[in-house]
Amino acid sequence: MELKKAFIKKGIGGGLEEVIHELLPKHTGYVEVQHDVAGQEHPSHTHPTDEILHIIKGSIYFTVEGETTRCEAGDRIYLPKHIKHASKADVNGCTYVISILKF
């Protein structure tokens, strides 16, 4: 599945192991678990691959195409390759799974 547009699905839920197995690419790609401390920022950037992020714990302010959304545990962010995005972890930090999809 190649992503065509960025979007966020709220309240999907799921624990770490369940989310990893669900997001593990069926063909080529990988998942990683990342933790951002409180207030950690990732300035605007892009990636050469489609990515799906699933928030496991905490919350993060995620900006895509100029629109900022507060995402929290159970939310999933779908990012097509080459789309500009940025983020800032909330006051309690944020732990999330990233699925890197290579086609």
Short mmCIF file of C-alpha atoms in Angstrom, two decimals:
data_model
loop_
_atom_site.label_atom_id
_atom_site.label_comp_id
_atom_site.label_asym_id
_atom_site.label_seq_id
_atom_site.Cartn_x
_atom_site.Cartn_y
_atom_site.Cartn_z
CA MET A 1 0.00 0.00 0.00
CA GLU A 2 1.64 3.23 -1.11
CA LEU A 3 0.42 6.26 0.82
CA LYS A 4 -0.98 9.13 -1.26
CA LYS A 5 -2.00 11.57 1.49
CA ALA A 6 -1.05 12.25 5.12
CA PHE A 7 -3.75 11.53 7.69
CA ILE A 8 -4.24 10.67 11.36
CA LYS A 9 -6.49 7.95 12.79
CA LYS A 10 -7.41 8.64 16.41
CA GLY A 11 -7.97 6.00 19.09
CA ILE A 12 -6.77 2.85 17.33
CA GLY A 13 -5.18 1.60 20.56
CA GLY A 14 -2.94 -1.42 21.03
CA GLY A 15 0.06 -2.40 23.13
CA LEU A 16 3.67 -2.31 21.99
CA GLU A 17 3.96 -5.94 20.86
CA GLU A 18 0.59 -5.89 19.08
CA VAL A 19 1.42 -2.64 17.25
CA ILE A 20 4.87 -3.88 16.19
CA HIS A 21 3.39 -7.04 14.65
CA GLU A 22 0.59 -5.07 13.02
CA LEU A 23 2.92 -2.46 11.48
CA LEU A 24 5.75 -4.79 10.49
CA PRO A 25 5.85 -4.43 6.68
CA LYS A 26 4.63 -7.47 4.74
CA HIS A 27 7.32 -7.02 2.07
CA THR A 28 10.37 -4.79 2.50
CA GLY A 29 10.82 -2.43 5.42
CA TYR A 30 11.19 -2.39 9.18
CA VAL A 31 9.84 -0.94 12.42
CA GLU A 32 11.63 0.96 15.16
CA VAL A 33 10.57 2.15 18.60
CA GLN A 34 11.46 5.73 19.48
CA HIS A 35 11.13 7.79 22.65
CA ASP A 36 11.17 11.59 22.68
CA VAL A 37 11.73 13.29 26.04
CA ALA A 38 9.45 16.14 27.13
CA GLY A 39 9.68 19.05 24.72
CA GLN A 40 11.95 17.27 22.24
CA GLU A 41 11.49 18.71 18.76
CA HIS A 42 12.04 17.33 15.28
CA PRO A 43 12.18 20.36 12.94
CA SER A 44 10.41 20.25 9.59
CA HIS A 45 11.85 17.49 7.38
CA THR A 46 10.92 14.77 4.88
CA HIS A 47 11.70 11.07 4.35
CA PRO A 48 12.34 9.13 1.12
CA THR A 49 9.91 6.39 2.24
CA ASP A 50 6.30 6.14 3.40
CA GLU A 51 6.02 5.94 7.20
CA ILE A 52 3.36 5.05 9.74
CA LEU A 53 3.76 6.19 13.35
CA HIS A 54 1.73 4.72 16.21
CA ILE A 55 1.76 6.49 19.58
CA ILE A 56 2.26 3.97 22.41
CA LYS A 57 2.63 6.25 25.44
CA GLY A 58 2.48 9.99 26.09
CA SER A 59 1.59 12.56 23.45
CA ILE A 60 3.14 14.62 20.70
CA TYR A 61 2.21 17.68 18.65
CA PHE A 62 2.54 16.64 15.03
CA THR A 63 2.57 19.17 12.18
CA VAL A 64 1.83 18.13 8.59
CA GLU A 65 1.27 20.59 5.76
CA GLY A 66 1.00 23.48 8.24
CA GLU A 67 -1.66 21.84 10.43
CA THR A 68 -0.74 20.81 13.98
CA THR A 69 -2.58 18.01 15.78
CA ARG A 70 -2.04 16.69 19.31
CA CYS A 71 -1.65 12.92 19.01
CA GLU A 72 -1.80 10.63 22.03
CA ALA A 73 -1.55 6.96 22.94
CA GLY A 74 -3.49 4.86 20.43
CA ASP A 75 -3.32 7.38 17.58
CA ARG A 76 -1.72 6.50 14.26
CA ILE A 77 -0.09 8.91 11.79
CA TYR A 78 0.25 8.02 8.08
CA LEU A 79 2.97 9.92 6.19
CA PRO A 80 3.64 9.60 2.46
CA LYS A 81 7.24 9.93 1.34
CA HIS A 82 8.57 13.45 0.69
CA ILE A 83 5.85 15.22 2.75
CA LYS A 84 7.13 17.90 5.14
CA HIS A 85 6.35 17.27 8.79
CA ALA A 86 7.59 18.25 12.25
CA SER A 87 6.86 17.24 15.83
CA LYS A 88 7.27 18.26 19.45
CA ALA A 89 6.81 15.88 22.39
CA ASP A 90 4.33 16.98 25.05
CA VAL A 91 5.25 17.55 28.73
CA ASN A 92 5.40 13.81 29.55
CA GLY A 93 7.36 12.81 26.45
CA CYS A 94 6.21 10.33 23.82
CA THR A 95 7.00 6.73 22.88
CA TYR A 96 5.99 5.54 19.42
CA VAL A 97 6.52 2.84 16.83
CA ILE A 98 7.61 3.90 13.33
CA SER A 99 6.99 1.61 10.37
CA ILE A 100 9.28 2.38 7.43
CA LEU A 101 7.73 1.10 4.22
CA LYS A 102 10.04 0.46 1.28
CA PHE A 103 8.54 -0.30 -2.12
#
